[in-house]
CSV table of C-alpha atoms and ligand atoms in Angstrom, one decimal:
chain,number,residue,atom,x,y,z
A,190,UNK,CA,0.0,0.0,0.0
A,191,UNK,CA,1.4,3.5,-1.0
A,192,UNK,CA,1.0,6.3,1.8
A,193,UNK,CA,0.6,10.0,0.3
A,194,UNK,CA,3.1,11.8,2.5
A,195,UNK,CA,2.7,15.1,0.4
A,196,UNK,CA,5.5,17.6,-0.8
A,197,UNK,CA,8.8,17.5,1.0
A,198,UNK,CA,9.3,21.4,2.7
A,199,UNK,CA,11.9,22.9,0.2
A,200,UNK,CA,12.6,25.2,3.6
A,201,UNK,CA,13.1,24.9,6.9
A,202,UNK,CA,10.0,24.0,8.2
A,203,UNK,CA,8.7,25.7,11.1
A,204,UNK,CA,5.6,24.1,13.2
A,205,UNK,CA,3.0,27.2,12.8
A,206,UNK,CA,2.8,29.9,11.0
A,207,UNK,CA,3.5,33.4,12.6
A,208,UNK,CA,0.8,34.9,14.6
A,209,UNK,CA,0.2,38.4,12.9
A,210,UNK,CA,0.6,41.0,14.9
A,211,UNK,CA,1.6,44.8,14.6
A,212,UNK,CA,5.7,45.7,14.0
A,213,UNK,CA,6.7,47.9,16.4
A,214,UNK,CA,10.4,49.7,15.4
A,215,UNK,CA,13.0,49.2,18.5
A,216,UNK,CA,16.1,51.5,17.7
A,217,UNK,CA,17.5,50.1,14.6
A,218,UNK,CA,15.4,46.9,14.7
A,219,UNK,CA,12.0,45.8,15.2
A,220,UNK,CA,9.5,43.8,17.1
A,221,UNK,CA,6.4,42.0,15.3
A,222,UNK,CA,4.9,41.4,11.8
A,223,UNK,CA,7.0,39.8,9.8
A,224,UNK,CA,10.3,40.7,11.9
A,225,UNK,CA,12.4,37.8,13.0
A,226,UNK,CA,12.3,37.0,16.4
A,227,UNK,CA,14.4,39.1,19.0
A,228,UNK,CA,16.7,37.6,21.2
A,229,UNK,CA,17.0,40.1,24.6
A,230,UNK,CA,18.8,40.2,27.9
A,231,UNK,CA,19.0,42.3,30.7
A,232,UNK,CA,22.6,43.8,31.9
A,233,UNK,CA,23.2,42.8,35.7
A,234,UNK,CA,26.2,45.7,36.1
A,235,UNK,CA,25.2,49.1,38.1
A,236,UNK,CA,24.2,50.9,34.6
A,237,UNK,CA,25.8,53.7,36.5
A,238,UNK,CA,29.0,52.2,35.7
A,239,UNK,CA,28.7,53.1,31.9
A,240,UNK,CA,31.9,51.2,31.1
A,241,UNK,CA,30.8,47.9,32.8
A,242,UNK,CA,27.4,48.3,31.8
A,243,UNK,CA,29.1,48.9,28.1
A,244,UNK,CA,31.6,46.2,28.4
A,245,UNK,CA,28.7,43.7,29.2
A,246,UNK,CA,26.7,44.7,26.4
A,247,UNK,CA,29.3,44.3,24.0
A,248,UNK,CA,29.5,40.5,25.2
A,249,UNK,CA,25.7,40.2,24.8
A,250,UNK,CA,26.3,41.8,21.5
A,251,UNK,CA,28.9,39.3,20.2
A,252,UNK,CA,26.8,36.5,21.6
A,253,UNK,CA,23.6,37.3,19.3
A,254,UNK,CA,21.6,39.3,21.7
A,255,UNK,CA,19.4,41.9,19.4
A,256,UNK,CA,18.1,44.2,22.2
A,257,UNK,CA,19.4,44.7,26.0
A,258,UNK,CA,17.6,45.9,28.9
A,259,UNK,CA,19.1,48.1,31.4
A,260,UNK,CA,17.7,48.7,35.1
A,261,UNK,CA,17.5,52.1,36.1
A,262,UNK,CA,16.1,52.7,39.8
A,263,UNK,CA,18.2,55.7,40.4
A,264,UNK,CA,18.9,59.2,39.1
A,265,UNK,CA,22.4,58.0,38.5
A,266,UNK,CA,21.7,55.3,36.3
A,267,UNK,CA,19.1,57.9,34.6
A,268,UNK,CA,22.0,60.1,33.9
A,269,UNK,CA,24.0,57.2,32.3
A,270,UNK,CA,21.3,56.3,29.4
A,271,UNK,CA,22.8,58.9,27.0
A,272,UNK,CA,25.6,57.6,26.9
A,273,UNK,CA,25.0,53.5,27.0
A,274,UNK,CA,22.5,54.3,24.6
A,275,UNK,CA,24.9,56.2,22.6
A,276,UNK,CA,27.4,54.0,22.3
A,277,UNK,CA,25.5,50.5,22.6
A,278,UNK,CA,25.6,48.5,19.2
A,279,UNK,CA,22.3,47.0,19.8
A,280,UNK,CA,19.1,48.9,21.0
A,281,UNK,CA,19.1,50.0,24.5
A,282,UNK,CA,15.4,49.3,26.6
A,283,UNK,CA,15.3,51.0,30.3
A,284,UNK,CA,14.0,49.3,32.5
A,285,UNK,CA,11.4,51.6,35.0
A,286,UNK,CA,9.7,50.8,38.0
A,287,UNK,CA,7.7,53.3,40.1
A,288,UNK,CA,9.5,56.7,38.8
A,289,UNK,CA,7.7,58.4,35.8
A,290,UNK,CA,10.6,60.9,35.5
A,291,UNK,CA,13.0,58.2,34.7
A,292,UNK,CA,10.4,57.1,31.6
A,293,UNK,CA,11.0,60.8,30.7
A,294,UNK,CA,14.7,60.6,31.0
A,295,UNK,CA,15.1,57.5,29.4
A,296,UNK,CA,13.1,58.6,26.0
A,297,UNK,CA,15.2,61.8,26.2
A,298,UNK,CA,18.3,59.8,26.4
A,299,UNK,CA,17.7,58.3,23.2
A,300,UNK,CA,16.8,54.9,24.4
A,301,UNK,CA,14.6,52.7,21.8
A,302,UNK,CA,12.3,51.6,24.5
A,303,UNK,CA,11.5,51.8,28.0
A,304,UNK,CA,10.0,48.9,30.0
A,305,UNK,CA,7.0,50.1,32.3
A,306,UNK,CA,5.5,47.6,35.0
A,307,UNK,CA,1.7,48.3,35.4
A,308,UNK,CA,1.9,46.6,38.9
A,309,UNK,CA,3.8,50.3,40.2
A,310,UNK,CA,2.9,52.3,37.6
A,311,UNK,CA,-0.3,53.9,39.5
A,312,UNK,CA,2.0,57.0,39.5
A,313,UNK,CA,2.2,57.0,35.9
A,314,UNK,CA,-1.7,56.5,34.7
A,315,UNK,CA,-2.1,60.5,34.6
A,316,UNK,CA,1.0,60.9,32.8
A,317,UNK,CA,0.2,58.2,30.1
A,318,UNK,CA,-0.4,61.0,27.5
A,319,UNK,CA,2.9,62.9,28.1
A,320,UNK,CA,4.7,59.8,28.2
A,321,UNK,CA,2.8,58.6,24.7
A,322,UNK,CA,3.8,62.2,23.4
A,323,UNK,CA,7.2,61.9,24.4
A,324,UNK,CA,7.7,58.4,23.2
A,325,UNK,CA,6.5,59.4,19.8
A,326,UNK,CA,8.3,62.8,19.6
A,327,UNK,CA,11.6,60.5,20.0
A,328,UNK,CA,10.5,57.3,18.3
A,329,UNK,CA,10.4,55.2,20.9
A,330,UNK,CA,8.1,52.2,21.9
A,331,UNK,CA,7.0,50.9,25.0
A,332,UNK,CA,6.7,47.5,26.7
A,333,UNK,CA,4.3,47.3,29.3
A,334,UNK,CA,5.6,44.7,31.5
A,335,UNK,CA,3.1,42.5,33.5
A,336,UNK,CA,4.7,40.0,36.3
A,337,UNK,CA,3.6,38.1,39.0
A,338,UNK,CA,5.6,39.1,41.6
A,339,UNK,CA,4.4,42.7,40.7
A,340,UNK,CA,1.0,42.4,39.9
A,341,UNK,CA,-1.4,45.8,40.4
A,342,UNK,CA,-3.0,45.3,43.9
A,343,UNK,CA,-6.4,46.0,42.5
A,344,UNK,CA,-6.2,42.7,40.7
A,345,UNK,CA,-4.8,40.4,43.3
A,346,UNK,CA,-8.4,38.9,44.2
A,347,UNK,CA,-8.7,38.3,40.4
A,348,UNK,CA,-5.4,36.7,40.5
A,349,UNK,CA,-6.2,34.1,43.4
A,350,UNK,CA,-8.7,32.4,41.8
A,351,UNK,CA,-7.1,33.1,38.2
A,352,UNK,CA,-3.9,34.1,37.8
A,353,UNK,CA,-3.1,33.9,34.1
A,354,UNK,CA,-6.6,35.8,33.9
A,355,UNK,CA,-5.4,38.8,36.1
A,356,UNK,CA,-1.8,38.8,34.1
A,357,UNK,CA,-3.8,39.8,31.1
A,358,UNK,CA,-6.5,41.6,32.4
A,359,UNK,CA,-3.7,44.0,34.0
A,360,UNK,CA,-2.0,44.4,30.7
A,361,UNK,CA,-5.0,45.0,28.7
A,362,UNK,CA,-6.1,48.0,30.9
A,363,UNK,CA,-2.9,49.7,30.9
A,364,UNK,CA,-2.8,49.4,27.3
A,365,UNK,CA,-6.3,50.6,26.9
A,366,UNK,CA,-4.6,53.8,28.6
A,367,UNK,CA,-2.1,54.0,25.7
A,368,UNK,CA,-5.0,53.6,23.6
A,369,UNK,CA,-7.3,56.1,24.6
A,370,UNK,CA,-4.5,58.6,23.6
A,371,UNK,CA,-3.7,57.0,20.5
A,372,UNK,CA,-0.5,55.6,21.5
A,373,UNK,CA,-0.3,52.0,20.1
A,374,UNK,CA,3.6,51.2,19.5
A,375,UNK,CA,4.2,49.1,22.3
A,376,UNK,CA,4.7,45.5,22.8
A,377,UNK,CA,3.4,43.6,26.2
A,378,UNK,CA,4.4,40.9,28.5
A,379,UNK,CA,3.1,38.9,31.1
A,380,UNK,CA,5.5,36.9,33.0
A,381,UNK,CA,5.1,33.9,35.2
A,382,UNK,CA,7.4,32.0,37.3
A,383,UNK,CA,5.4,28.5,36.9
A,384,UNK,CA,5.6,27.9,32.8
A,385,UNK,CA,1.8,26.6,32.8
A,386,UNK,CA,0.2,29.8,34.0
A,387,UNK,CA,2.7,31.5,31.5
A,388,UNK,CA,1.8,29.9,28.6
A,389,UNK,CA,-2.0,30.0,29.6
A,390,UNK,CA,-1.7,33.8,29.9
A,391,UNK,CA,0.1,34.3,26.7
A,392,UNK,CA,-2.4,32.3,24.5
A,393,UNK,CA,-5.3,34.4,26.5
A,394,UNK,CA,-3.5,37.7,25.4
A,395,UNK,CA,-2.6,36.5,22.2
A,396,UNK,CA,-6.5,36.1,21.4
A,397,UNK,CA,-7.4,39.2,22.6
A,398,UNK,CA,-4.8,41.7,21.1
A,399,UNK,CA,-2.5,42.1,18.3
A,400,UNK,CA,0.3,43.6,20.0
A,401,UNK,CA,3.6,42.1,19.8
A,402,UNK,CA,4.7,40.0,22.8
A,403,UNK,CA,7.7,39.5,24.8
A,404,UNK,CA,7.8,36.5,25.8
A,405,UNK,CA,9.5,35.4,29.3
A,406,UNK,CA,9.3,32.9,32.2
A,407,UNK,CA,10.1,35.4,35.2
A,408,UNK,CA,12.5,33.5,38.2
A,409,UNK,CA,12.9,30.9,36.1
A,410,UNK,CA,16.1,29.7,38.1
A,411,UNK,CA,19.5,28.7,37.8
A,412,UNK,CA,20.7,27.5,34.4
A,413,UNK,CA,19.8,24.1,34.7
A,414,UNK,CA,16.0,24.8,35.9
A,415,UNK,CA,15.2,28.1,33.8
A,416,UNK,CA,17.0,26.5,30.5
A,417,UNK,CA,14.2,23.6,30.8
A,418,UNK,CA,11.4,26.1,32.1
A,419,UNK,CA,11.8,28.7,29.4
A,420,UNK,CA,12.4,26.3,26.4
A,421,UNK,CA,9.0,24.4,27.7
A,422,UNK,CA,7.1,27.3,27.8
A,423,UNK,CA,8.8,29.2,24.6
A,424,UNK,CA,8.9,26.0,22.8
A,425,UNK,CA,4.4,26.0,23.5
A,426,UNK,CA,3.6,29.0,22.6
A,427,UNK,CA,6.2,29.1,19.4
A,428,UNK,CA,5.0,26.2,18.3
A,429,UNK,CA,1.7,28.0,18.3
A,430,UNK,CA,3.2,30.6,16.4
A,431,UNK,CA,2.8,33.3,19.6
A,432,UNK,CA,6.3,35.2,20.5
A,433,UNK,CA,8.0,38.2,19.1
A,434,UNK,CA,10.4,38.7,21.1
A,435,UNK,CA,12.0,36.4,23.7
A,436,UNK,CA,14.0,36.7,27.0
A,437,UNK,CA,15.5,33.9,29.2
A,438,UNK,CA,15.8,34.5,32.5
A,439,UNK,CA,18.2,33.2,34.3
A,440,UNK,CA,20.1,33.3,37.9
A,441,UNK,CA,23.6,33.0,35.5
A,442,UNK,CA,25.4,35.7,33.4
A,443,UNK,CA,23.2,37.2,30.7
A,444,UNK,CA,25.7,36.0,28.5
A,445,UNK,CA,23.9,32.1,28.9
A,446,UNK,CA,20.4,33.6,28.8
A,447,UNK,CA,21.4,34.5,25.0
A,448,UNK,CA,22.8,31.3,24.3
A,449,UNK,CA,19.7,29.5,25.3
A,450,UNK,CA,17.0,32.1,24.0
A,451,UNK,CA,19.3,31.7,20.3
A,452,UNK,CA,19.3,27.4,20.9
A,453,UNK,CA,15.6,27.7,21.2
A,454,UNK,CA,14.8,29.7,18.3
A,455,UNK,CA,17.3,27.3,16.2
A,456,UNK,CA,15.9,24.5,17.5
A,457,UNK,CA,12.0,25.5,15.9
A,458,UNK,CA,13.8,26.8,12.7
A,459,UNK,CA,12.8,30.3,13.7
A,460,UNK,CA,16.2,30.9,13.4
A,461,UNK,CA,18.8,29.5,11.0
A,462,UNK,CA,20.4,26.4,12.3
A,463,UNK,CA,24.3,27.5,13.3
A,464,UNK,CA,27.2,24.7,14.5
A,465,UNK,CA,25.0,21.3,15.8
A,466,UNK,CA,26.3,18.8,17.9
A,467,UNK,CA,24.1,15.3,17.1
A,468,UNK,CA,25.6,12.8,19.2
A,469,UNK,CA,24.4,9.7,20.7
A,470,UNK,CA,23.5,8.9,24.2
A,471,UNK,CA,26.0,5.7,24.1
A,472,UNK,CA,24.8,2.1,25.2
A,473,UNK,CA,26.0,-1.2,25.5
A,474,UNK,CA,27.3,-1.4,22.1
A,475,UNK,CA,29.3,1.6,22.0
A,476,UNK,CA,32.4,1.1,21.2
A,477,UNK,CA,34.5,4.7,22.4
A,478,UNK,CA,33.6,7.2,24.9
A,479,UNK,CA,31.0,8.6,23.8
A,480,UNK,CA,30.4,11.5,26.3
A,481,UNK,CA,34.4,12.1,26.3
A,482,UNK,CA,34.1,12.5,22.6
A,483,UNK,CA,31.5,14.5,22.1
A,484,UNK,CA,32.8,17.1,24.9
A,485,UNK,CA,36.1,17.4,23.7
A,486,UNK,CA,34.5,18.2,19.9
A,487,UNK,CA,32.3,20.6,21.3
A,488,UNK,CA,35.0,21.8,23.4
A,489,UNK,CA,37.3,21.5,20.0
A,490,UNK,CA,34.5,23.4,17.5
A,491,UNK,CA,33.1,26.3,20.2
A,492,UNK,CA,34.5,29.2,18.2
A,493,UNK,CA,32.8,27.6,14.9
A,494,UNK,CA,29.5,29.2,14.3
A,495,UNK,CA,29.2,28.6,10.7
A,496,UNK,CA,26.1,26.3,10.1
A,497,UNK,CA,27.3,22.8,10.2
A,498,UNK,CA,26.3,19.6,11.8
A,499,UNK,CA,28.6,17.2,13.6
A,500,UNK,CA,27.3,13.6,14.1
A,501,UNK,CA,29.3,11.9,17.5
A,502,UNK,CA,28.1,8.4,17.3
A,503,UNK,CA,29.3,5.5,19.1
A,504,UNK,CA,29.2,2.6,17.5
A,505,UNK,CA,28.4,1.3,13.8
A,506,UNK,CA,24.7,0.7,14.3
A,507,UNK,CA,23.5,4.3,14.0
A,508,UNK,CA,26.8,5.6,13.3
A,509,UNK,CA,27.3,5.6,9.3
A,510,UNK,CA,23.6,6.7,9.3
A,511,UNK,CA,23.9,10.0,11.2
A,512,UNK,CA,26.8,10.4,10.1
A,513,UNK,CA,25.9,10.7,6.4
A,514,UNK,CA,23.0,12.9,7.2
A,515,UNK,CA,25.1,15.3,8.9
A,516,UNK,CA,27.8,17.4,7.2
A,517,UNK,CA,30.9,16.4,9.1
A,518,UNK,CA,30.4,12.9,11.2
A,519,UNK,CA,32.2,10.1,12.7
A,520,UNK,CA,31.4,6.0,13.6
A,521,UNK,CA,33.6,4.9,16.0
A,522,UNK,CA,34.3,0.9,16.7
A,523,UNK,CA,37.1,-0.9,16.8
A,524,UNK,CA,39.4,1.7,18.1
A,525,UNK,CA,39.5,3.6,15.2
A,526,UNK,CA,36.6,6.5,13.4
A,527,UNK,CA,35.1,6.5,10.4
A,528,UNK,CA,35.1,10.4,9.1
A,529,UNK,CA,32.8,11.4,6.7
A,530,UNK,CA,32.1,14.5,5.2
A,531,UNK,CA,28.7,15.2,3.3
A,532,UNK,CA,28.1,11.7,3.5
A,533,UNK,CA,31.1,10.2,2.1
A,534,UNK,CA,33.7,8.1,3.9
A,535,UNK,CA,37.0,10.6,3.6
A,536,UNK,CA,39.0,8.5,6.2
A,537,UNK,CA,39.6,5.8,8.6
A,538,UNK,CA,41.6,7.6,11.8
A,539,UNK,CA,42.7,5.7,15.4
A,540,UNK,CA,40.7,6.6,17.9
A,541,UNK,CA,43.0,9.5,19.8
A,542,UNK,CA,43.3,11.0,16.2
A,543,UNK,CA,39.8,11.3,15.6
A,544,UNK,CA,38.7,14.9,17.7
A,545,UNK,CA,41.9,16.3,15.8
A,546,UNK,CA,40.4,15.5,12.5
A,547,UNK,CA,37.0,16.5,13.2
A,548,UNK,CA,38.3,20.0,14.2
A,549,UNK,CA,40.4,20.6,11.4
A,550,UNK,CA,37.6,18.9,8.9
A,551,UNK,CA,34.9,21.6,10.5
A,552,UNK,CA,37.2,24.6,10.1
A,553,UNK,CA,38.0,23.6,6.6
A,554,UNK,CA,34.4,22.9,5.9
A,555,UNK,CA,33.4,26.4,7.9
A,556,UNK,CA,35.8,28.7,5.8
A,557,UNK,CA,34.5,27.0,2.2
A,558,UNK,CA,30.9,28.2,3.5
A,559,UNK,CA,32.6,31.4,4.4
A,560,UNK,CA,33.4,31.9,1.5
A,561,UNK,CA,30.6,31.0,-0.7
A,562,UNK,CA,28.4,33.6,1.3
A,563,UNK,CA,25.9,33.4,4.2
A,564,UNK,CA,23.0,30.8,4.1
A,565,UNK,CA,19.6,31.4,3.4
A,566,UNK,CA,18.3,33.4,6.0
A,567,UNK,CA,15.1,32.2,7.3
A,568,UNK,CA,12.2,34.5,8.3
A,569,UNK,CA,9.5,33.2,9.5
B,812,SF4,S1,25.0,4.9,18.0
B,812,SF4,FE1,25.6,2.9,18.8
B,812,SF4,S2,26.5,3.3,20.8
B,812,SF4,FE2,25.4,5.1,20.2
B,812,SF4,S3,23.4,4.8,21.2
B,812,SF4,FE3,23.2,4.1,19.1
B,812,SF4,S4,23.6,1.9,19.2
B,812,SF4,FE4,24.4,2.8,21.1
């Protein structure tokens, strides 16, 4: 019996199609629409110290972070924006809790968004319309930042009996306030610690706006525990086509939230695929160390970020398979590796020769595609 399987993807094939929503301009990028998605952090150096706070950025900028966020609960780290923002590659967000007059200073300093948390931002509901005026005087947008740990008092009986409910409903008024004064280039969050009531309150927001959305699991944990939490919840919604914009959180250096937020997108093909480890778990029939191999190639390949896959594999069951598939690969057994490149066998190596020729088979294979030009960048 013959099975229709339909048209192989002649792209990357991603698992839903974008949720449309409205393209907001951040600095010299953008959030929304047809926009691919944004990889943020947050800066963890006093943004008063504007050479630390710069320093860090330009790690998070050579990481593939596309927007940073910068806290500012002082008038110190308000008089730093110009120049961070000045001098940041990537667009600049302030971050603002409970002072309206750093929203002002922050727009003035040129920054390409400023963060506002409707759970303190009482203060700033009879400034809305200065603040829209402002922000559109200097072409900047807005997030309006909804979290659980900051949630507007008013809503907190809402938020007992449903919290995802009361995330939204707490972001749709403020943004009603943005509204009413025809202010609309914003994007919105609403951040959970627990990823269920996260992803709940996204796909609740999702249905009732078109605004783009940051996505974020707030406290998600130390590396280990917010790497799993966010990609769960990201990897939900995304796969719902929901997400603009994305932001690990995690109690490690920002450096690692970019890492992981990037891996994520990758993995969904939101984001073309860069270097690829595929190795095996190992068994009983492996025939090498397997988990020494494949650290001491990913050790050996960690500058490479040209897009090509390495297959570890352990033994000659699935080992010539993978191997093939991928673009550089070896199957071990025997003592000795079986390298193949684009699916041809280029060499038999002993076993303590074969991390050596990986490496220097990668490189070689990552300059050619240097040279031929960039892959096809997908946008989904
Ligand atoms: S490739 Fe071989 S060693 Fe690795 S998991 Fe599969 S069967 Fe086991």
């Amino acid at each position: 019996m013959s099975i229709n399987l339909g048209t192989p993807p002649t792209k990357p094939m991603v698992l839903a199609p974008r949720r449309p929503t409205r393209k907001i301009k951040v600095g010299t990028t953008y959030i929304g629409g047809d926009a691919p998605i944004a990889v943020q952090s947050m800066t963890t150096t006093l943004t008063s110290n504007i050479n630390a706070t710069l320093q860090q950025i330009a790690e998070l900028t050579a990481a593939g972070c596309d927007i940073v966020r910068v806290a500012v609960p002082s008038q110190d780290d308000a008089d730093a924006l110009p120049a961070i923002a000045a001098k940041s590659k990537i667009p600049v967000v302030a971050d603002i809790h409970f002072q309206p007059r750093y929203v002002f200073a922050a727009i003035e300093a040129g920054c390409a968004k400023v963060r506002v948390n409707p759970g303190n931002i009482k203060a700033f509901d009879d400034k809305i319309a200065d603040i829209a005026r402002a922000a559109t005087d200097h072409g900047t947008s807005i997030r309006i930042g909804v979290n659980a740990g900051s949630l507007d008092q008013r809503l907190r009986p809402m938020y007992e009996a449903d919290p995802a409910g009361a995330l939204v409903q707490s972001a749709l008024n403020e943004a009603a306030l943005f509204e009413e004064v025809g202010f609309f280039d914003f994007a919105i969050s609403v951040k959970h610690h627990d990823p269920v009531i996260m992803v709940d309150a996204y796909r609740r927001l999702s249905q009732a706006c078109d605004y783009p959305l940051h996505l974020g699991v707030t406290e998600a944990g130390p590396a280990f525990q917010g790497t799993i939490k966010s990609a769960t919840a990201f990897g939900a919604l995304l796969a719902e086509g929901i997400g603009d914009t994305i932001r690990v959180s995690l109690s490690a250096p920002p450096v690692e939230e970019v890492k992981v937020g990037i891996k994520i997108l990758e993995s969904l093909n939101l984001r073309p695929r860069q270097f690829e480890i595929v190795s095996c778990p190992s068994c009983g029939r492996a025939q090498v160390d397997v988990y020494k191999l494949a650290n001491d190639v990913t050790e050996g390949l960690k500058e490479i970020t040209a897009p090509i896959r390495v297959a570890v594999m352990g033994c000659v069951v699935n080992g010539p398979g993978e191997a093939r598939e991928a673009d550089l690969g070896v199957a071990s057994g025997n003592g000795r590796g079986q390298i193949f490149v684009h699916g041809e066998v280029i060499a038999t190596v002993p076993e303590d020769e074969i991390v050596q020729t990986l490496i220097a088979e990668a490189n070689r294979i990552a300059a050619e595609i240097t040279e031929s030009g960039s892959p096809e960048v997908l946008v989904s």
